PDB file of C-alpha atoms in Angstrom:
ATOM      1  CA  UNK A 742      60.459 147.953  77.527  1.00 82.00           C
ATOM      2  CA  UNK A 743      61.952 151.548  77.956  1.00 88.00           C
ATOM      3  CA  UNK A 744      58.772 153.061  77.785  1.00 87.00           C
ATOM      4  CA  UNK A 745      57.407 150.633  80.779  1.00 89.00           C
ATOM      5  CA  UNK A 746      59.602 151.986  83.066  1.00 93.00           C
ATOM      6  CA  UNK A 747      59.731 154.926  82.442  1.00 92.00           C
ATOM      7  CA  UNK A 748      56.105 154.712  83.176  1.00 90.00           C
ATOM      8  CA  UNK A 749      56.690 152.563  86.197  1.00 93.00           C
ATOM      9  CA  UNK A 750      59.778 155.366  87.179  1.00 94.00           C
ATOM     10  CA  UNK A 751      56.791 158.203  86.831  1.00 92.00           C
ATOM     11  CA  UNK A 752      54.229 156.645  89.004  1.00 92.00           C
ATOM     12  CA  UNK A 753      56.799 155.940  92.013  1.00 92.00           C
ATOM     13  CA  UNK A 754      58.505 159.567  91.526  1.00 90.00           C
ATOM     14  CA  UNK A 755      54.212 160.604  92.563  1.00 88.00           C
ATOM     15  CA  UNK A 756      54.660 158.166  94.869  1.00 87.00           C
ATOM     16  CA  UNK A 757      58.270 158.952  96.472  1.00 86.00           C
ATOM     17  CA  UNK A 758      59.071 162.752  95.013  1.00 83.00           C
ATOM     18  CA  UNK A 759      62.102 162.654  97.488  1.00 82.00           C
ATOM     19  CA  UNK A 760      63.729 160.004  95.475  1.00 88.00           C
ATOM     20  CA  UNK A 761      66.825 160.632  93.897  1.00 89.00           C
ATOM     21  CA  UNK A 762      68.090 158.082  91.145  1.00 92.00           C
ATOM     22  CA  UNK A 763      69.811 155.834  93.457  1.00 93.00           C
ATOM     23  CA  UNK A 764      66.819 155.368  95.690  1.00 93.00           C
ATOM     24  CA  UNK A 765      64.555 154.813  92.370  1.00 95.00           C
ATOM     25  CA  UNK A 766      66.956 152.399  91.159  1.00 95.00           C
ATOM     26  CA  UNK A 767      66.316 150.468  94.649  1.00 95.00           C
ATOM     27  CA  UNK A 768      62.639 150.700  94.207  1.00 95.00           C
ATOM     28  CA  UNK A 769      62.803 149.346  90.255  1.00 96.00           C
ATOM     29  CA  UNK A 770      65.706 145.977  91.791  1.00 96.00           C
ATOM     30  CA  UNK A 771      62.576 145.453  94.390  1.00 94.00           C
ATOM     31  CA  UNK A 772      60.456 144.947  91.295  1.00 94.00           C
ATOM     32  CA  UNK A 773      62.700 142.582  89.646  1.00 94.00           C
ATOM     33  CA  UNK A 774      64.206 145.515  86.977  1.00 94.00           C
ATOM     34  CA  UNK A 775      68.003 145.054  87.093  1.00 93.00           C
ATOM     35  CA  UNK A 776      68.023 149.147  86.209  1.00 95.00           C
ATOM     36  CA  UNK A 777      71.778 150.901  86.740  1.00 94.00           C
ATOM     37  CA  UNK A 778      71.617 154.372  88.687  1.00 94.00           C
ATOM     38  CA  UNK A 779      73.278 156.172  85.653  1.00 94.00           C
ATOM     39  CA  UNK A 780      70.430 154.562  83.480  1.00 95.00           C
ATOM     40  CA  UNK A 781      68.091 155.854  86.115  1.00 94.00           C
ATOM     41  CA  UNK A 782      69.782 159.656  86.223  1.00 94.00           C
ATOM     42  CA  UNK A 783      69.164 159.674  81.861  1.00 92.00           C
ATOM     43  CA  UNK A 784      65.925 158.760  82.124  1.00 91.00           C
ATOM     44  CA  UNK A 785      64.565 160.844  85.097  1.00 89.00           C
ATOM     45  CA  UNK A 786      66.565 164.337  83.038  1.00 84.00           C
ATOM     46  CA  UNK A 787      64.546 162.896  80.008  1.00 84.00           C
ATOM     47  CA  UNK A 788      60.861 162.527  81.525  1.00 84.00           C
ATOM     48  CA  UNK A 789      61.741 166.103  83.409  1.00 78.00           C
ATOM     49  CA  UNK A 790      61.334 164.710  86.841  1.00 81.00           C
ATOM     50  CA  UNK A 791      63.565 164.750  89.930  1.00 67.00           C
ATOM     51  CA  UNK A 792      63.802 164.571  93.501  1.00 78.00           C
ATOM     52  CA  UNK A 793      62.361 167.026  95.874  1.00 66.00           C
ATOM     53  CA  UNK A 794      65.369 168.744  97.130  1.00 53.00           C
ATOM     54  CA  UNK A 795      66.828 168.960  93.464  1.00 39.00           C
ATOM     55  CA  UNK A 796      63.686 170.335  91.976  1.00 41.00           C
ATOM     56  CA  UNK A 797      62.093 168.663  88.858  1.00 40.00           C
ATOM     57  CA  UNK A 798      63.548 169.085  85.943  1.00 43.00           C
ATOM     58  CA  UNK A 799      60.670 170.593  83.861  1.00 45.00           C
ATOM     59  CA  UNK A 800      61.247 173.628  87.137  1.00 45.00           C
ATOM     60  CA  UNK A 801      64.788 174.044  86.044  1.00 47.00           C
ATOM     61  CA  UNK A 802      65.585 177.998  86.192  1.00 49.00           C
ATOM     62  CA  UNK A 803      67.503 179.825  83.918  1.00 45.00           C
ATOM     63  CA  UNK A 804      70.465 181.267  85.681  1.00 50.00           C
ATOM     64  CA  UNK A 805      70.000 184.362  83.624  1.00 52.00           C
ATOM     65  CA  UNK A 806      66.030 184.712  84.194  1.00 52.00           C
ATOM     66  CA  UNK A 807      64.721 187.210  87.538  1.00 71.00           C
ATOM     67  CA  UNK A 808      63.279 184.823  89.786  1.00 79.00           C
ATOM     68  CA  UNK A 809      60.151 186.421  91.691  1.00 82.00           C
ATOM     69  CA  UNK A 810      58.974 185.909  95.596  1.00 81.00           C
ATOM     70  CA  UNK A 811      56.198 183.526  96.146  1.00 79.00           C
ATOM     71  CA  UNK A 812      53.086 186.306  96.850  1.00 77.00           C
ATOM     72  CA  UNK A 813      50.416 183.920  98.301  1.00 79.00           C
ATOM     73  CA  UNK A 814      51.736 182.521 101.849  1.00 76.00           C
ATOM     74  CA  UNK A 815      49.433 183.895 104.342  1.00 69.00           C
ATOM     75  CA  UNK A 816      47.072 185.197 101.273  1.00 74.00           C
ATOM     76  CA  UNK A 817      43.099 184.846 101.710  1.00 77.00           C
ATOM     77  CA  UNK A 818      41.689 183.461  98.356  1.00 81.00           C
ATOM     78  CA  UNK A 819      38.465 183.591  98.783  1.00 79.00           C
ATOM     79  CA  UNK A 820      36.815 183.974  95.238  1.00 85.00           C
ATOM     80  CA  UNK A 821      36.990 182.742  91.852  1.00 88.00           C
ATOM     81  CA  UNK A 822      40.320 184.348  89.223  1.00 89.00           C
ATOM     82  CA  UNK A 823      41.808 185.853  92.618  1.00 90.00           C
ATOM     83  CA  UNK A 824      45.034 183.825  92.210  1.00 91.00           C
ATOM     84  CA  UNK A 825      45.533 181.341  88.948  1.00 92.00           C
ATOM     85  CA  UNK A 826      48.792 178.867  89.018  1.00 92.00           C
ATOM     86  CA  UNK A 827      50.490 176.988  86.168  1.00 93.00           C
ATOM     87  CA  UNK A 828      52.405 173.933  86.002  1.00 90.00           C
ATOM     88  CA  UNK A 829      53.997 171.408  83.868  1.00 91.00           C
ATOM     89  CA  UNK A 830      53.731 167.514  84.110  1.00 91.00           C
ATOM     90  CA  UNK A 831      55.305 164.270  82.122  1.00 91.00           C
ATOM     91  CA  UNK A 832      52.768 162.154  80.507  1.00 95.00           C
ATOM     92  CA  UNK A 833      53.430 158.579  78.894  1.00 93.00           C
ATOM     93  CA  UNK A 834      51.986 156.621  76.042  1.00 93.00           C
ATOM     94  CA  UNK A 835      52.038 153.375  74.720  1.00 90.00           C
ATOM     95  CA  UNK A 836      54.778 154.881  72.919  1.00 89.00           C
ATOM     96  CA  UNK A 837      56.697 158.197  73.809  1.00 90.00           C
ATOM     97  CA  UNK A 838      55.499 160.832  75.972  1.00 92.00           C
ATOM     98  CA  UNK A 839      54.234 164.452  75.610  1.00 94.00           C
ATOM     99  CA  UNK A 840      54.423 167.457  78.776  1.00 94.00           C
ATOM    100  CA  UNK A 841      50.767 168.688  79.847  1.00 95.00           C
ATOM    101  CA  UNK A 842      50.994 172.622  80.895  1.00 95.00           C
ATOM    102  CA  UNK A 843      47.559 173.657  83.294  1.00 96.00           C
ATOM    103  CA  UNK A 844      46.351 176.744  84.644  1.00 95.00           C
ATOM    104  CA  UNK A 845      44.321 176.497  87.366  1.00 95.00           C
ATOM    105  CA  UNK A 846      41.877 178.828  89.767  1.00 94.00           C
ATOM    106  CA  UNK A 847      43.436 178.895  93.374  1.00 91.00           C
ATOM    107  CA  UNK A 848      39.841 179.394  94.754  1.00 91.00           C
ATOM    108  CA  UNK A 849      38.250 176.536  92.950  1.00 94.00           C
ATOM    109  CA  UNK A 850      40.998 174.210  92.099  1.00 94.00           C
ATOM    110  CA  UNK A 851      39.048 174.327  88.419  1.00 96.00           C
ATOM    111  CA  UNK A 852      41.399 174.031  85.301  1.00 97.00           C
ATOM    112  CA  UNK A 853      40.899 176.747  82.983  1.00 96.00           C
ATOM    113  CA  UNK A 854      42.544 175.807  80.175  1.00 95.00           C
ATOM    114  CA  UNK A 855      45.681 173.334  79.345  1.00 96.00           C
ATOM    115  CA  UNK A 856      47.805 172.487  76.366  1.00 95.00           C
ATOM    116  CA  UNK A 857      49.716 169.511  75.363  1.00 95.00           C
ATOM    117  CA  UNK A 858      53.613 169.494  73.851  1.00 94.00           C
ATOM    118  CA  UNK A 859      55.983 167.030  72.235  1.00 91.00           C
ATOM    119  CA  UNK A 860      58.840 169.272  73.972  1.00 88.00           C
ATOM    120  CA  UNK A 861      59.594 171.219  77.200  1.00 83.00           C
ATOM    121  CA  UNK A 862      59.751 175.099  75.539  1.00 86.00           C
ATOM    122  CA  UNK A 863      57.894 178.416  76.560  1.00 90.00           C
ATOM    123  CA  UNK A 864      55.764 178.617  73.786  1.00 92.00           C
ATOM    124  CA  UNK A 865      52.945 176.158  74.185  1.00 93.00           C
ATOM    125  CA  UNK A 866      52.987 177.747  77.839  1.00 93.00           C
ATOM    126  CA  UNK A 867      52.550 181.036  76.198  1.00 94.00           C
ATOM    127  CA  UNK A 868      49.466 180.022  74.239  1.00 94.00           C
ATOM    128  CA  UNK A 869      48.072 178.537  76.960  1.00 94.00           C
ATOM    129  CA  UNK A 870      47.920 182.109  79.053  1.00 93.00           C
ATOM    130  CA  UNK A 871      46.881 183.835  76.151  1.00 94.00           C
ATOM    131  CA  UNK A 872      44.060 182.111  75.536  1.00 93.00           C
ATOM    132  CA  UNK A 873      42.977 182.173  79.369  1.00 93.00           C
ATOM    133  CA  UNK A 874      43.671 185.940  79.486  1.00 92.00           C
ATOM    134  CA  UNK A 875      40.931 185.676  76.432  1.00 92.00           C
ATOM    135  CA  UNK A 876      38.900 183.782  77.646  1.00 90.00           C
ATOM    136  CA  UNK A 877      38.951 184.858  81.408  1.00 88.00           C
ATOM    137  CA  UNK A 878      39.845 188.064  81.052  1.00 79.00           C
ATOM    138  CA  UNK A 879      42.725 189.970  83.543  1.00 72.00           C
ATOM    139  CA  UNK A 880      43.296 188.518  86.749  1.00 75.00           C
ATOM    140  CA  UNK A 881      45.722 189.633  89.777  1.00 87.00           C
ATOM    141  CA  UNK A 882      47.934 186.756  91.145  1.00 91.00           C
ATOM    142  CA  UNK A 883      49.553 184.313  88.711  1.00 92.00           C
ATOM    143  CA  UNK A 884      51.962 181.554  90.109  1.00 91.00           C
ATOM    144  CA  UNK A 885      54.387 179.112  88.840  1.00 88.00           C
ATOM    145  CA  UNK A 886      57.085 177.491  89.989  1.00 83.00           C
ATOM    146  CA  UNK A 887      61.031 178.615  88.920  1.00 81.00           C
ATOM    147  CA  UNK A 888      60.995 176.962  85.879  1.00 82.00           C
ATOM    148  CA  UNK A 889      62.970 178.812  82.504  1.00 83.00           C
ATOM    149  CA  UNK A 890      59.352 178.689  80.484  1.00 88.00           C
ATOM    150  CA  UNK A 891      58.248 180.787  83.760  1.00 90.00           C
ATOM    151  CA  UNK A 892      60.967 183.160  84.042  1.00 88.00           C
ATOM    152  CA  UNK A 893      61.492 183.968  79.883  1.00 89.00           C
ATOM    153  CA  UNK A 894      61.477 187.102  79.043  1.00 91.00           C
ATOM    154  CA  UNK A 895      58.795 186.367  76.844  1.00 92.00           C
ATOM    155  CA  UNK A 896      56.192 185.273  79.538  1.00 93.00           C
ATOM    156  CA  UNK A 897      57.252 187.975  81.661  1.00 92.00           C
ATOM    157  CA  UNK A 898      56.044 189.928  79.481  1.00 93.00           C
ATOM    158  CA  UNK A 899      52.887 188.296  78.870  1.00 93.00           C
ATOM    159  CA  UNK A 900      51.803 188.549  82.624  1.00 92.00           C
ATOM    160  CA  UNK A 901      53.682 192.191  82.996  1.00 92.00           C
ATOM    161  CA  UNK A 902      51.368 193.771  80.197  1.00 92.00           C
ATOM    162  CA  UNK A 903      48.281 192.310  81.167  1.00 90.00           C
ATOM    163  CA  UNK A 904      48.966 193.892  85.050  1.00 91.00           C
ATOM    164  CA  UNK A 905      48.990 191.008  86.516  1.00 92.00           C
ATOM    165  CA  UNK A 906      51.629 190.242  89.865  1.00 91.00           C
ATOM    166  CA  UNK A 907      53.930 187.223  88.958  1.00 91.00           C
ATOM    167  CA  UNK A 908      54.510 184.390  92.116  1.00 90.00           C
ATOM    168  CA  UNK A 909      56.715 182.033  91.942  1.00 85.00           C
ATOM    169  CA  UNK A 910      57.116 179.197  94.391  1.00 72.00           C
ATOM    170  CA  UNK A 911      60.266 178.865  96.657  1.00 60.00           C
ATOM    171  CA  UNK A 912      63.085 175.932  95.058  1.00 54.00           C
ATOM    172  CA  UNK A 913      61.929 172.613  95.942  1.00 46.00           C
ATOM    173  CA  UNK A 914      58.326 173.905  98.109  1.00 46.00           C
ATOM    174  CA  UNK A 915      56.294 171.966  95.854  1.00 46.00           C
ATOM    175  CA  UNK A 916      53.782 172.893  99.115  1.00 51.00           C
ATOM    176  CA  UNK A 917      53.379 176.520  97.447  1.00 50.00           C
ATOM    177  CA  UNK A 918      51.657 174.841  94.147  1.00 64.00           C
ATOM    178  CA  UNK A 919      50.343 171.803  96.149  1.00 78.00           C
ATOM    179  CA  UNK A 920      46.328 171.939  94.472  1.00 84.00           C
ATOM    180  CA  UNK A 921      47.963 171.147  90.863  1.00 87.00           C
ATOM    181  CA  UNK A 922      50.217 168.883  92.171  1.00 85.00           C
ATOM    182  CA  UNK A 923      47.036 166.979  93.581  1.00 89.00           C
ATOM    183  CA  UNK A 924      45.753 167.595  90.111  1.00 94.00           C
ATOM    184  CA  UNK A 925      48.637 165.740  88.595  1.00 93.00           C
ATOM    185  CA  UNK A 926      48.458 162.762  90.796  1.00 92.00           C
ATOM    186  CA  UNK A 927      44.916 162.849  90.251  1.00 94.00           C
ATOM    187  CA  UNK A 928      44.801 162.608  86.714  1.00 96.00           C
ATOM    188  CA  UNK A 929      47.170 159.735  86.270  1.00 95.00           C
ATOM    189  CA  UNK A 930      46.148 157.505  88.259  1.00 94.00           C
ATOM    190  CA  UNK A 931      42.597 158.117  87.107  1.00 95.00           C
ATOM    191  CA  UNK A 932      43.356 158.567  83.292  1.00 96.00           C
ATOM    192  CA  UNK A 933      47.161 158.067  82.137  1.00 95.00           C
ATOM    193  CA  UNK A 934      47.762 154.902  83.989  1.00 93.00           C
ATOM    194  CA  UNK A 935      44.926 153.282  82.972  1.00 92.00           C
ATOM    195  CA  UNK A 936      45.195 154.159  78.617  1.00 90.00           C
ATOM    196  CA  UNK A 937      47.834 152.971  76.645  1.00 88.00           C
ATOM    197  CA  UNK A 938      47.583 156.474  74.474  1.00 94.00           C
ATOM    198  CA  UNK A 939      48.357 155.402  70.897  1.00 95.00           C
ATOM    199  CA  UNK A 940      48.849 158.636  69.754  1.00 95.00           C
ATOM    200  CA  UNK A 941      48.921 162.460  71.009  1.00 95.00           C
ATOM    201  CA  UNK A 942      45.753 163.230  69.606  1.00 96.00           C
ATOM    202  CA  UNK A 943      44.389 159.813  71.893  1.00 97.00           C
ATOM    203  CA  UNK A 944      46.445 161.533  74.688  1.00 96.00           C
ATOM    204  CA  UNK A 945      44.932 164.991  73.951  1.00 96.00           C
ATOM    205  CA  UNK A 946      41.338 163.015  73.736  1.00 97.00           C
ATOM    206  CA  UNK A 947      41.598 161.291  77.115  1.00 97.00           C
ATOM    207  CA  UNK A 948      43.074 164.324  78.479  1.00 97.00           C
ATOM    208  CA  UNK A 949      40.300 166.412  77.431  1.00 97.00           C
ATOM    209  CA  UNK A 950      37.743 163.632  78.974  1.00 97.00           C
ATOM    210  CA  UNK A 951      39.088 163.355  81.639  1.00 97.00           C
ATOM    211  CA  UNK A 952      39.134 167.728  82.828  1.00 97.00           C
ATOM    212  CA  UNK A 953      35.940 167.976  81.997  1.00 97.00           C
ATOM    213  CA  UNK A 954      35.136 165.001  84.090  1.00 97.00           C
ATOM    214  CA  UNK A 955      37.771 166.587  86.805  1.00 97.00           C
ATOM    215  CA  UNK A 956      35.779 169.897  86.636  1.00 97.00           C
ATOM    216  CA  UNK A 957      31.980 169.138  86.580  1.00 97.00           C
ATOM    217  CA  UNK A 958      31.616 166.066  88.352  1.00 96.00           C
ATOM    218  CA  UNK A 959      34.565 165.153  90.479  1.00 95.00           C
ATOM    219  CA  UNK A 960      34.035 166.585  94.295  1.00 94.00           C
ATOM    220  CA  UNK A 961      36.724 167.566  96.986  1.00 90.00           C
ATOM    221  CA  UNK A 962      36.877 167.124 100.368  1.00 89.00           C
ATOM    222  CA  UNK A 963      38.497 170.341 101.003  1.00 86.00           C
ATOM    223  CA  UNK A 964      35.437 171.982  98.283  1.00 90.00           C
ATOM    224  CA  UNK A 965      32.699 170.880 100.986  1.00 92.00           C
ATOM    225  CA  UNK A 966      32.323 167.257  98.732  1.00 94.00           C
ATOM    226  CA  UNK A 967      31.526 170.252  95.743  1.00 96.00           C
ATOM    227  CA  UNK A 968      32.901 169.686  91.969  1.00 97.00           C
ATOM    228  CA  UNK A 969      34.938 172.735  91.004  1.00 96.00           C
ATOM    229  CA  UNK A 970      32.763 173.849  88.356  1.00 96.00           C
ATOM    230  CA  UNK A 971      29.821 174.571  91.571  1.00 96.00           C
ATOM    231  CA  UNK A 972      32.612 176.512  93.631  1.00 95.00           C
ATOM    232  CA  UNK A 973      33.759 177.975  90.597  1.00 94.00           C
ATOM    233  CA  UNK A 974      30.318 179.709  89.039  1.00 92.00           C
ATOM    234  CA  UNK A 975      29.099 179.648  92.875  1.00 92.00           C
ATOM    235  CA  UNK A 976      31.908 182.273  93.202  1.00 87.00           C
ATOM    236  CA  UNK A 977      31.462 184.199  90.140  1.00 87.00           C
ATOM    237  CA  UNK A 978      27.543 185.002  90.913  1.00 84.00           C
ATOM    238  CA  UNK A 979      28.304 186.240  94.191  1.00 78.00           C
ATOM    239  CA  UNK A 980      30.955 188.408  92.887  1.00 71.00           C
ATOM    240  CA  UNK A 981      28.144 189.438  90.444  1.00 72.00           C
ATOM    241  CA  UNK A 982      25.528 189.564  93.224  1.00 72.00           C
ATOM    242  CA  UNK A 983      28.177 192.104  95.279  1.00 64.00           C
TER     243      UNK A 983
END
């Protein structure tokens, strides 16, 4: 069905983010899906995603929207809310898909908060800050990637009045947002790909299962084999402690 390869056209863009449509079509004949290239190009502008050196498209910049330098390259984040970053990511169902927007801690790699959309627009990115900014209170780096939900004037705003500095990664260095990207990857092949979501509150459920899983219990390599949550609250009491 449509909807099965567009799942199977998600899990090899993870797999191969360098391929364009022509190179995805390849992969999909290998398979035994007689897919056309044009079919290919609708569907990838449709899910959001493209190849590396194009940019995805749920990072597409406004033309008209300032574009801000990339602020952590060479940047020690040591502690907990030092630096936060934000993406956006395609997730399928049984039927349709919806777009996942995170914020995560740079320190920790722990999501803060996340919200789920039918449609690629700035405001269920804008709730999603506000209600970290509420719940976390003011922090100093924020970072995104070029996308025209990141460069509105209305979440400019949002970040400007709060006093926090606004990064943005460089066009096509998914490298400078590389922790949520792992997040991504992590989460569907150890969630999305294995539900059938029936519905977006079933997507919302697993979703929500699955973070909290992702925070408390799931240990990095790169966190000393710690969950996030420990590094996170670790953090925060020594901040407390100083």
């Amino acid at each position: 069905t449509l909807n099965d390869r567009m799942r199977r056209m998600d899990a090899l863009h993870l797999d191969y983010p360098f391929a364009g449509s022509g190179m995805l079509r390849d992969l999909l004949h290998r398979e035994g899906d007689p897919v056309g290239r044009r079919h290919v190009a609708t569907l990838m502008r449709r899910m959001g995603v493209e190849a590396l050196y194009r940019k995805p498209n749920t990072s597409r910049k406004d033309p008209q929207h300032a574009v801000f330098p990339y602020r952590l390259r060479g940047v020690s984040i040591a502690r907990a809310n030092h630096a936060w970053a934000m993406d956006i990511c395609y997730i399928p169902m049984a039927r349709g898909f919806v777009y996942l927007a995170a914020v995560m801690d740079w320190h920790s790699r722990r999501i803060l908060w996340w919200r789920v959309s039918n449609s690629l627009t700035t405001d269920f990115c804008i709730e999603a800050v506000e209600c970290v900014l509420a719940s976390h209170g003011k922090r100093e780096i924020f970072d995104t990637d070029q996308g025209s939900q990141f460069t509105s004037g209305e979440f400019v705003r949002l970040l400007a009045e709060a006093g926090i500095v606004q990064s943005m990664d460089g066009k096509g260095c998914w490298r400078d947002n590389v922790f949520i990207e792992r997040f991504w990857r992590s989460l569907k092949y150890e969630e999305v790909y294995l539900r059938a979501y029936e519905s977006v509150s079933a997507a919302k459920a697993g979703i929500t299962r699955y973070i909290a899983f992702y925070n408390a219990e799931r240990t990095h390599s790169a966190l000393d084999r710690r969950s996030p949550d420990a590094v996170y609250f670790e953090a925060l009491s020594l901040a407390v402690a100083a």
